[in-house]
Amino acid sequence: MADDTIASIIALHQPRRPKTGPQRSRAYRPRKRKTTKAAVSSDADAPSSETLIPIDFSSSNPALPESSVISPSTTTSRGVTPSYRPVASIFLLFAAFALAGVGVTTNGWFARSLGSSDIAGWLFLAIGVAADLVALVMPSCAAGLWHSRQRATSLAGWAVWAMTFVFAVTAGIGFASVNITDVTAARAARVTTAVTAAQSALSDAMSARDRECMHGVGKFCREREATVAERRQILDTAMASVGQAADPQTGAAIKLVAWVTHGALQPSAHDFVMLRLILLALLPQIGGILLMVSRLAMRPS
């Protein structure tokens, strides 16, 4: 009886035999599949980072500024926002300085031409250049003051700009009118072949009239007078054609407007001359406005 009990105890506590390599691999594969499925299920059931942050977290915590709360949309928008300046604003800045340079030069030249002496001319030059520089930089300064809520100072700046702008436009009108008139007169005074022939024919007619009318007014004298009047009209027509050719832009613009509007608008030469004068005087003075617009466009929103 004792021997049987001892034998059963020995059989129960007998050590297991070590597993071979194929047996261990077969036992490891099921455990690996179970571990992988458990990890996938735990990741799917885990809450995302967006659900962990309450929606009203930034509003409920006044001590935390809104700019410190990072959201996916904010990160994405910051990632795709370009950091370079717009090319159009840079070109607009160059155009502003180019027009400003033209305006300062023309206004300074015309202001100096008004002086009766050298000292007066240089003083007028200083006034013209200073006024044009104020008209250039004042819009940007006034807009900055308005943006910083200094409204009274900004309005005062705009008032100063209006005075300098009117002065600069007036000087530009003087510069353009003087130069256009001189050039047109010089072109109109050209002696063409038609004008030379008309002048020669008129001279011959006047000589013949003087010889015929020397002894009194008669039938042939009146005929020579009519010939002189006819030759003078031919000369006036030839000179008028030269005068019209002196400013071909005016005639071409009138024809173009009449053609585009099918004859509904037919401006006169005087209308186009005034329009051209205004544009030539006004465009060099808008450099300050262009500079203000370019700076506002470059400012980050």
mmCIF file of C-alpha atoms in Angstrom:
data_model
loop_
_atom_site.group_PDB
_atom_site.id
_atom_site.type_symbol
_atom_site.label_atom_id
_atom_site.label_comp_id
_atom_site.label_asym_id
_atom_site.label_seq_id
_atom_site.Cartn_x
_atom_site.Cartn_y
_atom_site.Cartn_z
ATOM 1 C CA MET A 1 0.000 0.000 0.000
ATOM 2 C CA ALA A 2 2.794 2.373 0.871
ATOM 3 C CA ASP A 3 4.632 1.463 -2.274
ATOM 4 C CA ASP A 4 1.627 2.314 -4.423
ATOM 5 C CA THR A 5 1.225 5.714 -2.730
ATOM 6 C CA ILE A 6 4.876 6.586 -3.244
ATOM 7 C CA ALA A 7 4.659 5.530 -6.878
ATOM 8 C CA SER A 8 1.641 7.757 -7.514
ATOM 9 C CA ILE A 9 3.385 10.762 -5.884
ATOM 10 C CA ILE A 10 6.448 10.203 -7.990
ATOM 11 C CA ALA A 11 4.280 10.024 -11.112
ATOM 12 C CA LEU A 12 2.546 13.339 -10.271
ATOM 13 C CA HIS A 13 5.777 15.300 -9.659
ATOM 14 C CA GLN A 14 7.621 13.936 -12.639
ATOM 15 C CA PRO A 15 9.220 16.884 -14.596
ATOM 16 C CA ARG A 16 8.010 17.641 -18.113
ATOM 17 C CA ARG A 17 10.171 16.946 -21.041
ATOM 18 C CA PRO A 18 11.588 20.008 -22.881
ATOM 19 C CA LYS A 19 9.769 20.944 -26.111
ATOM 20 C CA THR A 20 11.466 20.696 -29.413
ATOM 21 C CA GLY A 21 11.875 23.663 -31.856
ATOM 22 C CA PRO A 22 8.814 22.876 -34.014
ATOM 23 C CA GLN A 23 6.684 22.460 -30.908
ATOM 24 C CA ARG A 24 7.735 25.868 -29.536
ATOM 25 C CA SER A 25 7.010 27.642 -32.847
ATOM 26 C CA ARG A 26 3.556 26.091 -33.057
ATOM 27 C CA ALA A 27 2.779 27.211 -29.511
ATOM 28 C CA TYR A 28 4.123 30.780 -30.119
ATOM 29 C CA ARG A 29 2.038 31.576 -33.221
ATOM 30 C CA PRO A 30 -1.401 31.475 -31.513
ATOM 31 C CA ARG A 31 -0.125 33.629 -28.645
ATOM 32 C CA LYS A 32 1.233 36.210 -31.140
ATOM 33 C CA ARG A 33 -2.098 36.412 -33.009
ATOM 34 C CA LYS A 34 -3.972 36.975 -29.743
ATOM 35 C CA THR A 35 -1.562 39.751 -28.691
ATOM 36 C CA THR A 36 -1.862 41.555 -32.065
ATOM 37 C CA LYS A 37 -5.681 41.457 -32.039
ATOM 38 C CA ALA A 38 -5.772 42.803 -28.489
ATOM 39 C CA ALA A 39 -3.479 45.736 -29.399
ATOM 40 C CA VAL A 40 -5.561 46.660 -32.460
ATOM 41 C CA SER A 41 -8.791 46.577 -30.514
ATOM 42 C CA SER A 42 -7.319 48.736 -27.721
ATOM 43 C CA ASP A 43 -6.113 51.351 -30.279
ATOM 44 C CA ALA A 44 -9.500 51.483 -31.957
ATOM 45 C CA ASP A 45 -11.302 51.891 -28.645
ATOM 46 C CA ALA A 46 -8.899 54.581 -27.365
ATOM 47 C CA PRO A 47 -10.269 58.166 -27.600
ATOM 48 C CA SER A 48 -8.532 60.598 -29.998
ATOM 49 C CA SER A 49 -6.664 63.712 -28.919
ATOM 50 C CA GLU A 50 -9.482 65.909 -30.219
ATOM 51 C CA THR A 51 -12.069 64.191 -27.968
ATOM 52 C CA LEU A 52 -9.793 64.484 -24.931
ATOM 53 C CA ILE A 53 -9.873 68.333 -25.174
ATOM 54 C CA PRO A 54 -13.282 69.829 -24.368
ATOM 55 C CA ILE A 55 -14.832 72.118 -26.955
ATOM 56 C CA ASP A 56 -15.312 74.970 -24.502
ATOM 57 C CA PHE A 57 -11.870 74.504 -22.919
ATOM 58 C CA SER A 58 -10.458 77.855 -24.145
ATOM 59 C CA SER A 59 -13.612 79.790 -23.281
ATOM 60 C CA SER A 60 -14.004 78.202 -19.847
ATOM 61 C CA ASN A 61 -10.397 78.947 -18.882
ATOM 62 C CA PRO A 62 -9.916 82.732 -19.052
ATOM 63 C CA ALA A 63 -6.317 82.511 -17.884
ATOM 64 C CA LEU A 64 -5.313 80.637 -21.032
ATOM 65 C CA PRO A 65 -5.137 82.871 -24.160
ATOM 66 C CA GLU A 66 -6.834 81.703 -27.300
ATOM 67 C CA SER A 67 -3.596 81.879 -29.280
ATOM 68 C CA SER A 68 -2.075 79.167 -27.033
ATOM 69 C CA VAL A 69 -4.765 76.619 -27.881
ATOM 70 C CA ILE A 70 -3.491 74.507 -30.774
ATOM 71 C CA SER A 71 -6.022 72.849 -32.998
ATOM 72 C CA PRO A 72 -5.486 70.735 -36.134
ATOM 73 C CA SER A 73 -7.096 73.395 -38.334
ATOM 74 C CA THR A 74 -4.765 76.062 -36.964
ATOM 75 C CA THR A 75 -1.723 73.906 -37.543
ATOM 76 C CA THR A 76 -2.766 73.126 -41.104
ATOM 77 C CA SER A 77 -3.530 76.731 -41.979
ATOM 78 C CA ARG A 78 -0.214 77.888 -40.582
ATOM 79 C CA GLY A 79 1.567 75.227 -42.530
ATOM 80 C CA VAL A 80 0.165 76.325 -45.887
ATOM 81 C CA THR A 81 0.214 80.119 -45.319
ATOM 82 C CA PRO A 82 2.852 81.649 -47.594
ATOM 83 C CA SER A 83 5.507 83.770 -45.913
ATOM 84 C CA TYR A 84 6.647 85.718 -48.980
ATOM 85 C CA ARG A 85 5.457 89.203 -49.919
ATOM 86 C CA PRO A 86 3.112 89.559 -52.857
ATOM 87 C CA VAL A 87 4.907 90.327 -56.079
ATOM 88 C CA ALA A 88 2.167 92.759 -57.111
ATOM 89 C CA SER A 89 2.766 94.865 -53.994
ATOM 90 C CA ILE A 90 6.485 95.051 -54.740
ATOM 91 C CA PHE A 91 5.848 96.196 -58.315
ATOM 92 C CA LEU A 92 3.331 98.716 -56.993
ATOM 93 C CA LEU A 93 5.987 100.024 -54.621
ATOM 94 C CA PHE A 94 8.447 100.478 -57.494
ATOM 95 C CA ALA A 95 5.789 102.279 -59.554
ATOM 96 C CA ALA A 96 5.056 104.604 -56.626
ATOM 97 C CA PHE A 97 8.705 105.629 -56.306
ATOM 98 C CA ALA A 98 9.054 106.020 -60.081
ATOM 99 C CA LEU A 99 6.043 108.334 -60.282
ATOM 100 C CA ALA A 100 7.276 110.187 -57.215
ATOM 101 C CA GLY A 101 10.658 110.776 -58.861
ATOM 102 C CA VAL A 102 8.987 112.141 -61.988
ATOM 103 C CA GLY A 103 6.695 114.356 -59.922
ATOM 104 C CA VAL A 104 9.535 115.782 -57.816
ATOM 105 C CA THR A 105 11.603 116.543 -60.923
ATOM 106 C CA THR A 106 8.807 118.199 -62.895
ATOM 107 C CA ASN A 107 7.492 120.237 -59.976
ATOM 108 C CA GLY A 108 10.967 121.355 -58.998
ATOM 109 C CA TRP A 109 11.752 122.394 -62.582
ATOM 110 C CA PHE A 110 8.554 124.390 -62.989
ATOM 111 C CA ALA A 111 8.825 125.986 -59.546
ATOM 112 C CA ARG A 112 12.376 127.132 -60.298
ATOM 113 C CA SER A 113 11.259 128.613 -63.635
ATOM 114 C CA LEU A 114 8.921 130.982 -61.753
ATOM 115 C CA GLY A 115 11.736 132.769 -59.969
ATOM 116 C CA SER A 116 12.771 136.200 -61.231
ATOM 117 C CA SER A 117 16.311 135.690 -59.908
ATOM 118 C CA ASP A 118 18.574 132.784 -59.065
ATOM 119 C CA ILE A 119 17.846 133.000 -55.341
ATOM 120 C CA ALA A 120 14.090 133.144 -55.927
ATOM 121 C CA GLY A 121 14.337 130.250 -58.356
ATOM 122 C CA TRP A 122 16.158 128.055 -55.849
ATOM 123 C CA LEU A 123 13.676 128.972 -53.117
ATOM 124 C CA PHE A 124 10.776 128.014 -55.366
ATOM 125 C CA LEU A 125 12.620 124.799 -56.182
ATOM 126 C CA ALA A 126 12.924 123.935 -52.480
ATOM 127 C CA ILE A 127 9.228 124.611 -51.944
ATOM 128 C CA GLY A 128 8.229 122.432 -54.898
ATOM 129 C CA VAL A 129 10.442 119.490 -53.886
ATOM 130 C CA ALA A 130 9.390 119.633 -50.216
ATOM 131 C CA ALA A 131 5.695 119.804 -51.093
ATOM 132 C CA ASP A 132 6.003 116.840 -53.426
ATOM 133 C CA LEU A 133 7.825 114.767 -50.792
ATOM 134 C CA VAL A 134 5.110 115.554 -48.250
ATOM 135 C CA ALA A 135 2.469 114.496 -50.763
ATOM 136 C CA LEU A 136 4.390 111.229 -51.216
ATOM 137 C CA VAL A 137 4.796 110.086 -47.607
ATOM 138 C CA MET A 138 1.809 111.695 -45.902
ATOM 139 C CA PRO A 139 -0.881 109.157 -47.019
ATOM 140 C CA SER A 140 1.059 106.251 -45.480
ATOM 141 C CA CYS A 141 1.649 108.161 -42.236
ATOM 142 C CA ALA A 142 -1.964 109.298 -42.011
ATOM 143 C CA ALA A 143 -3.248 105.776 -42.670
ATOM 144 C CA GLY A 144 -0.965 104.395 -39.946
ATOM 145 C CA LEU A 145 -2.182 106.997 -37.477
ATOM 146 C CA TRP A 146 -5.782 106.171 -38.310
ATOM 147 C CA HIS A 147 -5.077 102.466 -37.808
ATOM 148 C CA SER A 148 -3.580 103.216 -34.374
ATOM 149 C CA ARG A 149 -6.757 105.157 -33.474
ATOM 150 C CA GLN A 150 -5.103 108.584 -33.481
ATOM 151 C CA ARG A 151 -7.950 109.996 -35.541
ATOM 152 C CA ALA A 152 -7.360 113.725 -34.964
ATOM 153 C CA THR A 153 -3.690 113.531 -35.965
ATOM 154 C CA SER A 154 -4.610 111.422 -38.977
ATOM 155 C CA LEU A 155 -7.190 113.960 -40.164
ATOM 156 C CA ALA A 156 -4.639 116.747 -39.764
ATOM 157 C CA GLY A 157 -2.215 114.739 -41.883
ATOM 158 C CA TRP A 158 -4.817 114.239 -44.599
ATOM 159 C CA ALA A 159 -5.519 117.994 -44.608
ATOM 160 C CA VAL A 160 -1.819 118.738 -45.092
ATOM 161 C CA TRP A 161 -1.682 116.147 -47.868
ATOM 162 C CA ALA A 162 -4.637 117.774 -49.640
ATOM 163 C CA MET A 163 -2.857 121.157 -49.673
ATOM 164 C CA THR A 164 0.415 119.729 -50.954
ATOM 165 C CA PHE A 165 -1.412 117.584 -53.495
ATOM 166 C CA VAL A 166 -3.223 120.586 -54.973
ATOM 167 C CA PHE A 167 0.051 122.510 -55.111
ATOM 168 C CA ALA A 168 1.812 119.597 -56.835
ATOM 169 C CA VAL A 169 -0.994 119.147 -59.373
ATOM 170 C CA THR A 170 -0.912 122.872 -60.158
ATOM 171 C CA ALA A 171 2.817 122.727 -60.770
ATOM 172 C CA GLY A 172 2.336 119.639 -62.936
ATOM 173 C CA ILE A 173 -0.252 121.466 -65.033
ATOM 174 C CA GLY A 174 2.186 124.317 -65.557
ATOM 175 C CA PHE A 175 5.010 121.988 -66.554
ATOM 176 C CA ALA A 176 2.859 120.014 -69.004
ATOM 177 C CA SER A 177 1.208 123.061 -70.575
ATOM 178 C CA VAL A 178 4.489 124.916 -71.107
ATOM 179 C CA ASN A 179 6.234 121.977 -72.746
ATOM 180 C CA ILE A 180 3.282 120.896 -74.889
ATOM 181 C CA THR A 181 2.729 124.456 -76.125
ATOM 182 C CA ASP A 182 6.399 124.926 -77.026
ATOM 183 C CA VAL A 183 6.569 121.634 -78.893
ATOM 184 C CA THR A 184 3.301 122.235 -80.756
ATOM 185 C CA ALA A 185 4.339 125.745 -81.765
ATOM 186 C CA ALA A 186 7.703 124.499 -82.991
ATOM 187 C CA ARG A 187 6.055 121.802 -85.080
ATOM 188 C CA ALA A 188 3.451 124.196 -86.436
ATOM 189 C CA ALA A 189 6.175 126.620 -87.542
ATOM 190 C CA ARG A 190 7.756 124.080 -89.844
ATOM 191 C CA VAL A 191 8.054 125.113 -93.466
ATOM 192 C CA THR A 192 6.920 122.310 -95.717
ATOM 193 C CA THR A 193 7.012 122.067 -99.486
ATOM 194 C CA ALA A 194 3.344 123.016 -99.762
ATOM 195 C CA VAL A 195 3.853 126.084 -97.583
ATOM 196 C CA THR A 196 6.888 127.173 -99.615
ATOM 197 C CA ALA A 197 4.995 126.839 -102.888
ATOM 198 C CA ALA A 198 2.003 128.739 -101.513
ATOM 199 C CA GLN A 199 4.240 131.536 -100.234
ATOM 200 C CA SER A 200 5.980 131.837 -103.618
ATOM 201 C CA ALA A 201 2.656 131.941 -105.480
ATOM 202 C CA LEU A 202 1.320 134.611 -103.122
ATOM 203 C CA SER A 203 4.441 136.719 -103.586
ATOM 204 C CA ASP A 204 4.109 136.568 -107.371
ATOM 205 C CA ALA A 205 0.418 137.499 -107.193
ATOM 206 C CA MET A 206 1.141 140.471 -104.946
ATOM 207 C CA SER A 207 3.878 141.733 -107.306
ATOM 208 C CA ALA A 208 1.538 141.467 -110.294
ATOM 209 C CA ARG A 209 -1.179 143.308 -108.411
ATOM 210 C CA ASP A 210 1.145 146.119 -107.444
ATOM 211 C CA ARG A 211 2.266 146.616 -111.040
ATOM 212 C CA GLU A 212 -1.272 146.534 -112.381
ATOM 213 C CA CYS A 213 -2.770 148.823 -109.772
ATOM 214 C CA MET A 214 0.067 151.361 -109.859
ATOM 215 C CA HIS A 215 -1.784 153.676 -112.311
ATOM 216 C CA GLY A 216 -5.237 153.258 -110.808
ATOM 217 C CA VAL A 217 -7.912 150.725 -110.008
ATOM 218 C CA GLY A 218 -9.362 149.116 -113.069
ATOM 219 C CA LYS A 219 -10.602 145.820 -114.384
ATOM 220 C CA PHE A 220 -7.210 144.084 -114.411
ATOM 221 C CA CYS A 221 -6.320 145.496 -110.980
ATOM 222 C CA ARG A 222 -9.436 143.912 -109.495
ATOM 223 C CA GLU A 223 -8.543 140.609 -111.110
ATOM 224 C CA ARG A 224 -5.080 140.766 -109.559
ATOM 225 C CA GLU A 225 -6.676 141.522 -106.179
ATOM 226 C CA ALA A 226 -8.882 138.435 -106.470
ATOM 227 C CA THR A 227 -5.830 136.345 -107.374
ATOM 228 C CA VAL A 228 -3.964 137.615 -104.297
ATOM 229 C CA ALA A 229 -6.911 136.739 -102.037
ATOM 230 C CA GLU A 230 -7.073 133.264 -103.549
ATOM 231 C CA ARG A 231 -3.338 132.638 -103.112
ATOM 232 C CA ARG A 232 -3.494 133.857 -99.490
ATOM 233 C CA GLN A 233 -6.291 131.382 -98.746
ATOM 234 C CA ILE A 234 -4.191 128.567 -100.199
ATOM 235 C CA LEU A 235 -1.290 129.563 -97.941
ATOM 236 C CA ASP A 236 -3.529 129.620 -94.864
ATOM 237 C CA THR A 237 -4.824 126.153 -95.692
ATOM 238 C CA ALA A 238 -1.285 124.792 -96.078
ATOM 239 C CA MET A 239 -0.205 126.294 -92.750
ATOM 240 C CA ALA A 240 -3.334 124.959 -91.008
ATOM 241 C CA SER A 241 -2.548 121.451 -92.220
ATOM 242 C CA VAL A 242 0.947 121.791 -90.765
ATOM 243 C CA GLY A 243 -0.570 122.962 -87.481
ATOM 244 C CA GLN A 244 -2.872 119.943 -87.349
ATOM 245 C CA ALA A 245 0.058 117.624 -88.003
ATOM 246 C CA ALA A 246 1.902 119.244 -85.092
ATOM 247 C CA ASP A 247 -0.406 117.395 -82.636
ATOM 248 C CA PRO A 248 -1.447 114.165 -84.346
ATOM 249 C CA GLN A 249 -2.458 112.563 -81.029
ATOM 250 C CA THR A 250 -5.452 114.868 -80.681
ATOM 251 C CA GLY A 251 -6.867 114.081 -84.118
ATOM 252 C CA ALA A 252 -6.292 110.352 -83.710
ATOM 253 C CA ALA A 253 -7.980 110.302 -80.284
ATOM 254 C CA ILE A 254 -11.030 112.143 -81.607
ATOM 255 C CA LYS A 255 -11.383 109.700 -84.477
ATOM 256 C CA LEU A 256 -10.950 106.713 -82.161
ATOM 257 C CA VAL A 257 -13.633 107.884 -79.710
ATOM 258 C CA ALA A 258 -16.070 108.551 -82.564
ATOM 259 C CA TRP A 259 -15.361 105.113 -84.059
ATOM 260 C CA VAL A 260 -15.744 103.228 -80.745
ATOM 261 C CA THR A 261 -19.026 104.955 -79.877
ATOM 262 C CA HIS A 262 -20.344 104.746 -83.470
ATOM 263 C CA GLY A 263 -20.556 108.523 -83.641
ATOM 264 C CA ALA A 264 -22.450 108.959 -80.354
ATOM 265 C CA LEU A 265 -19.520 110.883 -78.855
ATOM 266 C CA GLN A 266 -17.559 113.334 -80.915
ATOM 267 C CA PRO A 267 -15.276 115.325 -78.608
ATOM 268 C CA SER A 268 -13.551 118.418 -79.838
ATOM 269 C CA ALA A 269 -9.825 118.993 -79.958
ATOM 270 C CA HIS A 270 -10.114 121.283 -76.934
ATOM 271 C CA ASP A 271 -11.764 118.512 -74.860
ATOM 272 C CA PHE A 272 -8.961 116.065 -75.552
ATOM 273 C CA VAL A 273 -6.283 118.681 -74.885
ATOM 274 C CA MET A 274 -7.811 119.367 -71.445
ATOM 275 C CA LEU A 275 -8.109 115.662 -70.643
ATOM 276 C CA ARG A 276 -4.491 115.030 -71.586
ATOM 277 C CA LEU A 277 -3.350 117.981 -69.519
ATOM 278 C CA ILE A 278 -5.186 116.737 -66.439
ATOM 279 C CA LEU A 279 -3.772 113.223 -66.758
ATOM 280 C CA LEU A 280 -0.204 114.436 -67.304
ATOM 281 C CA ALA A 281 -0.467 116.632 -64.219
ATOM 282 C CA LEU A 282 -2.313 114.131 -62.014
ATOM 283 C CA LEU A 283 -0.539 110.822 -62.603
ATOM 284 C CA PRO A 284 2.915 111.837 -61.275
ATOM 285 C CA GLN A 285 1.249 112.964 -58.037
ATOM 286 C CA ILE A 286 -0.432 109.667 -57.070
ATOM 287 C CA GLY A 287 2.803 108.079 -55.895
ATOM 288 C CA GLY A 288 1.788 108.629 -52.271
ATOM 289 C CA ILE A 289 -1.508 106.790 -52.757
ATOM 290 C CA LEU A 290 0.271 103.886 -54.463
ATOM 291 C CA LEU A 291 2.835 103.754 -51.662
ATOM 292 C CA MET A 292 0.078 103.590 -49.047
ATOM 293 C CA VAL A 293 -1.747 100.811 -50.919
ATOM 294 C CA SER A 294 1.438 98.762 -51.361
ATOM 295 C CA ARG A 295 2.309 99.037 -47.670
ATOM 296 C CA LEU A 296 -1.192 97.996 -46.619
ATOM 297 C CA ALA A 297 -1.028 95.028 -49.009
ATOM 298 C CA MET A 298 2.307 93.912 -47.536
ATOM 299 C CA ARG A 299 1.005 94.131 -43.988
ATOM 300 C CA PRO A 300 0.160 90.666 -42.615
ATOM 301 C CA SER A 301 -3.515 90.141 -41.947
#
